[in-house]
Amino acid sequence: MKINAVEIRPGNILEYQNGLWRAVKIQHTQPGKGGAYMQVELKNLIDGRKTNERFRSAETVEKVRLDTRDFQFLYAEGDELTFMDKLNYDQVQLPKDLLGDAAEFLTDGMDVVMETWEEKPISVQLPDHIEAVIADTEAVVKGQTASSSYKPARLENGVRVMVPPFIGVGTKIVVDVYEREYVRRAD
């Protein structure tokens, strides 16, 4: 679907220079002289390259719609991750680096959303927030609880996050997967 450059939004998938690109950041600029333009930071979905492009307001770009399907994470074997399609039970193996840092949060049986283009997996979306258990953290220093300081903690999956002083070992918390931040104590 063709759209004007001024309609580009962060998260849009564009077909540009014979590749698939996700718009990461956009900035609409109207200089005193000349026409308005969109400055767009693009990330290639296939190889991860980034580029900045300037599109004139009158230019059109091809917006791509990816197909999304529900999958379930089964297991990791070396650098390969195995997912199962929840509709037809087909299994798909993908390289771990396709998920980036979020791969550390995968747990057996986790439901994910896979984006495909022409039947080829492009990306895997994990839930934004997951529950995790604190495996190791520093002890609380008396008198330090009045300030809004955070202390380092290690989750059971090995990921390090900063948590409030009242969180101890064995506490179940909610973590933002993509920001790697403590959100709240789990219910």
PDB file of C-alpha atoms in Angstrom:
ATOM      1  CA  MET A   1       0.000   0.000   0.000  1.00  0.00           C
ATOM      2  CA  LYS A   2       1.454   3.369  -1.019  1.00  0.00           C
ATOM      3  CA  ILE A   3       1.456   6.132   1.606  1.00  0.00           C
ATOM      4  CA  ASN A   4       2.784   9.696   1.625  1.00  0.00           C
ATOM      5  CA  ALA A   5       6.022  10.230   3.519  1.00  0.00           C
ATOM      6  CA  VAL A   6       4.255  12.443   6.090  1.00  0.00           C
ATOM      7  CA  GLU A   7       2.113   9.431   7.090  1.00  0.00           C
ATOM      8  CA  ILE A   8       5.121   7.343   8.233  1.00  0.00           C
ATOM      9  CA  ARG A   9       4.876   6.449  11.928  1.00  0.00           C
ATOM     10  CA  PRO A  10       7.312   4.620  14.241  1.00  0.00           C
ATOM     11  CA  GLY A  11       6.770   0.874  13.901  1.00  0.00           C
ATOM     12  CA  ASN A  12       5.624   1.041  10.254  1.00  0.00           C
ATOM     13  CA  ILE A  13       7.213  -1.543   7.962  1.00  0.00           C
ATOM     14  CA  LEU A  14       8.379  -0.071   4.646  1.00  0.00           C
ATOM     15  CA  GLU A  15       9.634  -1.684   1.466  1.00  0.00           C
ATOM     16  CA  TYR A  16      12.572   0.514   0.518  1.00  0.00           C
ATOM     17  CA  GLN A  17      15.646  -0.125  -1.669  1.00  0.00           C
ATOM     18  CA  ASN A  18      14.629  -3.764  -2.247  1.00  0.00           C
ATOM     19  CA  GLY A  19      14.495  -4.513   1.503  1.00  0.00           C
ATOM     20  CA  LEU A  20      12.137  -4.488   4.458  1.00  0.00           C
ATOM     21  CA  TRP A  21      12.708  -1.672   6.960  1.00  0.00           C
ATOM     22  CA  ARG A  22      11.011  -0.750  10.244  1.00  0.00           C
ATOM     23  CA  ALA A  23      10.650   2.974  10.989  1.00  0.00           C
ATOM     24  CA  VAL A  24      12.300   3.438  14.402  1.00  0.00           C
ATOM     25  CA  LYS A  25      12.272   7.219  14.839  1.00  0.00           C
ATOM     26  CA  ILE A  26      10.691   9.972  12.781  1.00  0.00           C
ATOM     27  CA  GLN A  27      11.041  13.725  12.727  1.00  0.00           C
ATOM     28  CA  HIS A  28       8.906  16.035  10.610  1.00  0.00           C
ATOM     29  CA  THR A  29      10.875  19.162   9.624  1.00  0.00           C
ATOM     30  CA  GLN A  30       9.615  22.331   7.963  1.00  0.00           C
ATOM     31  CA  PRO A  31      12.621  24.525   7.152  1.00  0.00           C
ATOM     32  CA  GLY A  32      12.220  28.235   6.448  1.00  0.00           C
ATOM     33  CA  LYS A  33      13.358  27.707   2.865  1.00  0.00           C
ATOM     34  CA  GLY A  34      12.330  24.772   0.742  1.00  0.00           C
ATOM     35  CA  GLY A  35       9.719  22.084   1.274  1.00  0.00           C
ATOM     36  CA  ALA A  36       8.945  20.066   4.359  1.00  0.00           C
ATOM     37  CA  TYR A  37      10.482  16.610   4.781  1.00  0.00           C
ATOM     38  CA  MET A  38      10.465  13.596   7.074  1.00  0.00           C
ATOM     39  CA  GLN A  39      13.749  12.453   8.637  1.00  0.00           C
ATOM     40  CA  VAL A  40      13.276   8.725   9.293  1.00  0.00           C
ATOM     41  CA  GLU A  41      15.591   6.298  11.089  1.00  0.00           C
ATOM     42  CA  LEU A  42      15.107   2.878   9.493  1.00  0.00           C
ATOM     43  CA  LYS A  43      16.198  -0.573  10.703  1.00  0.00           C
ATOM     44  CA  ASN A  44      16.520  -3.434   8.228  1.00  0.00           C
ATOM     45  CA  LEU A  45      14.421  -6.418   9.363  1.00  0.00           C
ATOM     46  CA  ILE A  46      16.581  -8.969   7.582  1.00  0.00           C
ATOM     47  CA  ASP A  47      20.148  -8.064   8.586  1.00  0.00           C
ATOM     48  CA  GLY A  48      19.673  -5.421  11.310  1.00  0.00           C
ATOM     49  CA  ARG A  49      21.422  -2.524   9.521  1.00  0.00           C
ATOM     50  CA  LYS A  50      20.286   1.006  10.396  1.00  0.00           C
ATOM     51  CA  THR A  51      20.098   4.040   8.137  1.00  0.00           C
ATOM     52  CA  ASN A  52      18.691   7.557   8.181  1.00  0.00           C
ATOM     53  CA  GLU A  53      16.660   8.667   5.182  1.00  0.00           C
ATOM     54  CA  ARG A  54      15.060  11.961   4.238  1.00  0.00           C
ATOM     55  CA  PHE A  55      11.748  11.803   2.410  1.00  0.00           C
ATOM     56  CA  ARG A  56      10.091  14.860   0.839  1.00  0.00           C
ATOM     57  CA  SER A  57       6.462  15.359   1.884  1.00  0.00           C
ATOM     58  CA  ALA A  58       5.202  14.670  -1.635  1.00  0.00           C
ATOM     59  CA  GLU A  59       7.124  11.369  -1.962  1.00  0.00           C
ATOM     60  CA  THR A  60       5.298   8.076  -1.611  1.00  0.00           C
ATOM     61  CA  VAL A  61       6.670   4.932   0.017  1.00  0.00           C
ATOM     62  CA  GLU A  62       5.419   1.366   0.040  1.00  0.00           C
ATOM     63  CA  LYS A  63       3.987   0.347   3.424  1.00  0.00           C
ATOM     64  CA  VAL A  64       4.115  -3.420   4.010  1.00  0.00           C
ATOM     65  CA  ARG A  65       1.653  -5.303   6.151  1.00  0.00           C
ATOM     66  CA  LEU A  66       3.178  -8.290   7.898  1.00  0.00           C
ATOM     67  CA  ASP A  67       1.148 -11.368   8.744  1.00  0.00           C
ATOM     68  CA  THR A  68       1.076 -12.201  12.458  1.00  0.00           C
ATOM     69  CA  ARG A  69       0.455 -15.627  13.932  1.00  0.00           C
ATOM     70  CA  ASP A  70       0.454 -17.016  17.447  1.00  0.00           C
ATOM     71  CA  PHE A  71       3.319 -19.359  18.255  1.00  0.00           C
ATOM     72  CA  GLN A  72       4.541 -21.106  21.381  1.00  0.00           C
ATOM     73  CA  PHE A  73       8.215 -21.322  22.358  1.00  0.00           C
ATOM     74  CA  LEU A  74       9.227 -24.967  22.824  1.00  0.00           C
ATOM     75  CA  TYR A  75      12.984 -25.135  23.497  1.00  0.00           C
ATOM     76  CA  ALA A  76      16.440 -23.763  22.714  1.00  0.00           C
ATOM     77  CA  GLU A  77      19.166 -25.931  21.238  1.00  0.00           C
ATOM     78  CA  GLY A  78      22.507 -24.171  20.804  1.00  0.00           C
ATOM     79  CA  ASP A  79      21.865 -20.964  18.857  1.00  0.00           C
ATOM     80  CA  GLU A  80      18.550 -22.234  17.465  1.00  0.00           C
ATOM     81  CA  LEU A  81      15.135 -21.565  19.002  1.00  0.00           C
ATOM     82  CA  THR A  82      12.188 -23.835  18.224  1.00  0.00           C
ATOM     83  CA  PHE A  83       8.637 -22.466  18.043  1.00  0.00           C
ATOM     84  CA  MET A  84       5.338 -24.244  17.345  1.00  0.00           C
ATOM     85  CA  ASP A  85       2.459 -22.759  15.356  1.00  0.00           C
ATOM     86  CA  LYS A  86      -0.574 -22.883  17.654  1.00  0.00           C
ATOM     87  CA  LEU A  87      -2.979 -23.491  14.743  1.00  0.00           C
ATOM     88  CA  ASN A  88      -1.420 -26.347  12.789  1.00  0.00           C
ATOM     89  CA  TYR A  89       1.351 -27.472  15.208  1.00  0.00           C
ATOM     90  CA  ASP A  90       4.119 -26.945  12.619  1.00  0.00           C
ATOM     91  CA  GLN A  91       7.530 -26.322  14.164  1.00  0.00           C
ATOM     92  CA  VAL A  92       9.831 -23.488  13.079  1.00  0.00           C
ATOM     93  CA  GLN A  93      13.503 -23.084  14.016  1.00  0.00           C
ATOM     94  CA  LEU A  94      14.954 -19.581  14.123  1.00  0.00           C
ATOM     95  CA  PRO A  95      18.374 -18.198  15.044  1.00  0.00           C
ATOM     96  CA  LYS A  96      18.581 -16.752  18.571  1.00  0.00           C
ATOM     97  CA  ASP A  97      19.967 -13.418  17.297  1.00  0.00           C
ATOM     98  CA  LEU A  98      16.641 -12.717  15.502  1.00  0.00           C
ATOM     99  CA  LEU A  99      15.169 -11.942  18.943  1.00  0.00           C
ATOM    100  CA  GLY A 100      18.187  -9.995  20.222  1.00  0.00           C
ATOM    101  CA  ASP A 101      18.430  -9.436  23.979  1.00  0.00           C
ATOM    102  CA  ALA A 102      14.795 -10.430  24.518  1.00  0.00           C
ATOM    103  CA  ALA A 103      15.738 -14.094  23.906  1.00  0.00           C
ATOM    104  CA  GLU A 104      17.009 -14.303  27.502  1.00  0.00           C
ATOM    105  CA  PHE A 105      13.432 -13.929  28.756  1.00  0.00           C
ATOM    106  CA  LEU A 106      12.046 -16.908  26.795  1.00  0.00           C
ATOM    107  CA  THR A 107      10.626 -19.710  28.930  1.00  0.00           C
ATOM    108  CA  ASP A 108       9.329 -23.092  27.815  1.00  0.00           C
ATOM    109  CA  GLY A 109       5.690 -22.827  26.756  1.00  0.00           C
ATOM    110  CA  MET A 110       5.707 -19.000  26.430  1.00  0.00           C
ATOM    111  CA  ASP A 111       3.189 -17.626  23.937  1.00  0.00           C
ATOM    112  CA  VAL A 112       4.726 -15.255  21.354  1.00  0.00           C
ATOM    113  CA  VAL A 113       3.583 -13.495  18.184  1.00  0.00           C
ATOM    114  CA  MET A 114       5.601 -14.160  15.023  1.00  0.00           C
ATOM    115  CA  GLU A 115       5.555 -11.659  12.155  1.00  0.00           C
ATOM    116  CA  THR A 116       6.007 -13.191   8.706  1.00  0.00           C
ATOM    117  CA  TRP A 117       6.390 -11.726   5.243  1.00  0.00           C
ATOM    118  CA  GLU A 118       5.794 -14.013   2.265  1.00  0.00           C
ATOM    119  CA  GLU A 119       5.820 -16.952   4.714  1.00  0.00           C
ATOM    120  CA  LYS A 120       9.320 -15.998   5.984  1.00  0.00           C
ATOM    121  CA  PRO A 121       9.647 -15.194   9.723  1.00  0.00           C
ATOM    122  CA  ILE A 122      10.817 -11.591  10.195  1.00  0.00           C
ATOM    123  CA  SER A 123      10.486 -11.007  13.937  1.00  0.00           C
ATOM    124  CA  VAL A 124       9.188 -12.532  17.162  1.00  0.00           C
ATOM    125  CA  GLN A 125       7.326 -10.398  19.712  1.00  0.00           C
ATOM    126  CA  LEU A 126       7.443 -11.492  23.341  1.00  0.00           C
ATOM    127  CA  PRO A 127       4.924 -10.222  25.889  1.00  0.00           C
ATOM    128  CA  ASP A 128       5.903  -6.711  27.059  1.00  0.00           C
ATOM    129  CA  HIS A 129       5.916  -7.769  30.723  1.00  0.00           C
ATOM    130  CA  ILE A 130       6.793 -11.117  32.294  1.00  0.00           C
ATOM    131  CA  GLU A 131       6.915 -12.428  35.835  1.00  0.00           C
ATOM    132  CA  ALA A 132      10.311 -13.471  37.164  1.00  0.00           C
ATOM    133  CA  VAL A 133      11.795 -14.559  40.486  1.00  0.00           C
ATOM    134  CA  ILE A 134      14.775 -12.835  42.110  1.00  0.00           C
ATOM    135  CA  ALA A 135      17.632 -15.344  42.466  1.00  0.00           C
ATOM    136  CA  ASP A 136      20.221 -13.044  44.036  1.00  0.00           C
ATOM    137  CA  THR A 137      20.356  -9.474  45.358  1.00  0.00           C
ATOM    138  CA  GLU A 138      22.199  -7.389  47.910  1.00  0.00           C
ATOM    139  CA  ALA A 139      20.960  -7.090  51.476  1.00  0.00           C
ATOM    140  CA  VAL A 140      19.122  -3.934  52.502  1.00  0.00           C
ATOM    141  CA  VAL A 141      21.285  -1.365  54.278  1.00  0.00           C
ATOM    142  CA  LYS A 142      19.464   0.099  57.269  1.00  0.00           C
ATOM    143  CA  GLY A 143      18.471   3.711  56.668  1.00  0.00           C
ATOM    144  CA  GLN A 144      18.778   3.412  52.915  1.00  0.00           C
ATOM    145  CA  THR A 145      15.096   2.582  52.403  1.00  0.00           C
ATOM    146  CA  ALA A 146      13.988   6.209  52.785  1.00  0.00           C
ATOM    147  CA  SER A 147      15.646   7.246  49.538  1.00  0.00           C
ATOM    148  CA  SER A 148      14.512   6.166  46.120  1.00  0.00           C
ATOM    149  CA  SER A 149      17.714   4.235  45.421  1.00  0.00           C
ATOM    150  CA  TYR A 150      17.713   0.960  43.525  1.00  0.00           C
ATOM    151  CA  LYS A 151      19.975  -2.047  43.999  1.00  0.00           C
ATOM    152  CA  PRO A 152      21.182  -4.644  41.473  1.00  0.00           C
ATOM    153  CA  ALA A 153      19.462  -8.029  41.343  1.00  0.00           C
ATOM    154  CA  ARG A 154      19.843 -11.180  39.249  1.00  0.00           C
ATOM    155  CA  LEU A 155      16.762 -13.037  38.019  1.00  0.00           C
ATOM    156  CA  GLU A 156      16.528 -16.837  37.804  1.00  0.00           C
ATOM    157  CA  ASN A 157      17.188 -16.617  34.038  1.00  0.00           C
ATOM    158  CA  GLY A 158      20.467 -14.740  34.685  1.00  0.00           C
ATOM    159  CA  VAL A 159      19.267 -11.288  33.579  1.00  0.00           C
ATOM    160  CA  ARG A 160      20.361  -8.379  35.775  1.00  0.00           C
ATOM    161  CA  VAL A 161      17.876  -5.624  36.680  1.00  0.00           C
ATOM    162  CA  MET A 162      17.717  -2.809  39.202  1.00  0.00           C
ATOM    163  CA  VAL A 163      15.070  -3.261  41.927  1.00  0.00           C
ATOM    164  CA  PRO A 164      13.839  -1.218  44.912  1.00  0.00           C
ATOM    165  CA  PRO A 165      15.527  -1.908  48.280  1.00  0.00           C
ATOM    166  CA  PHE A 166      12.516  -3.798  49.726  1.00  0.00           C
ATOM    167  CA  ILE A 167      12.761  -6.581  47.107  1.00  0.00           C
ATOM    168  CA  GLY A 168      14.551  -9.687  48.444  1.00  0.00           C
ATOM    169  CA  VAL A 169      15.661 -13.095  47.184  1.00  0.00           C
ATOM    170  CA  GLY A 170      12.733 -15.292  46.136  1.00  0.00           C
ATOM    171  CA  THR A 171      10.400 -12.335  45.470  1.00  0.00           C
ATOM    172  CA  LYS A 172       8.309 -12.602  42.301  1.00  0.00           C
ATOM    173  CA  ILE A 173       8.375  -9.375  40.271  1.00  0.00           C
ATOM    174  CA  VAL A 174       7.090  -8.079  36.935  1.00  0.00           C
ATOM    175  CA  VAL A 175       9.829  -7.044  34.478  1.00  0.00           C
ATOM    176  CA  ASP A 176       9.580  -5.037  31.242  1.00  0.00           C
ATOM    177  CA  VAL A 177      11.191  -7.345  28.659  1.00  0.00           C
ATOM    178  CA  TYR A 178      12.354  -4.689  26.202  1.00  0.00           C
ATOM    179  CA  GLU A 179      13.450  -1.998  28.683  1.00  0.00           C
ATOM    180  CA  ARG A 180      14.873  -4.580  31.167  1.00  0.00           C
ATOM    181  CA  GLU A 181      13.358  -2.674  34.064  1.00  0.00           C
ATOM    182  CA  TYR A 182      11.510  -3.550  37.255  1.00  0.00           C
ATOM    183  CA  VAL A 183       7.805  -2.669  36.902  1.00  0.00           C
ATOM    184  CA  ARG A 184       6.178  -3.850  40.142  1.00  0.00           C
ATOM    185  CA  ARG A 185       5.929  -6.712  42.598  1.00  0.00           C
ATOM    186  CA  ALA A 186       3.903  -9.635  41.149  1.00  0.00           C
ATOM    187  CA  ASP A 187       0.523 -10.446  42.691  1.00  0.00           C
TER     188      ASP A 187
END
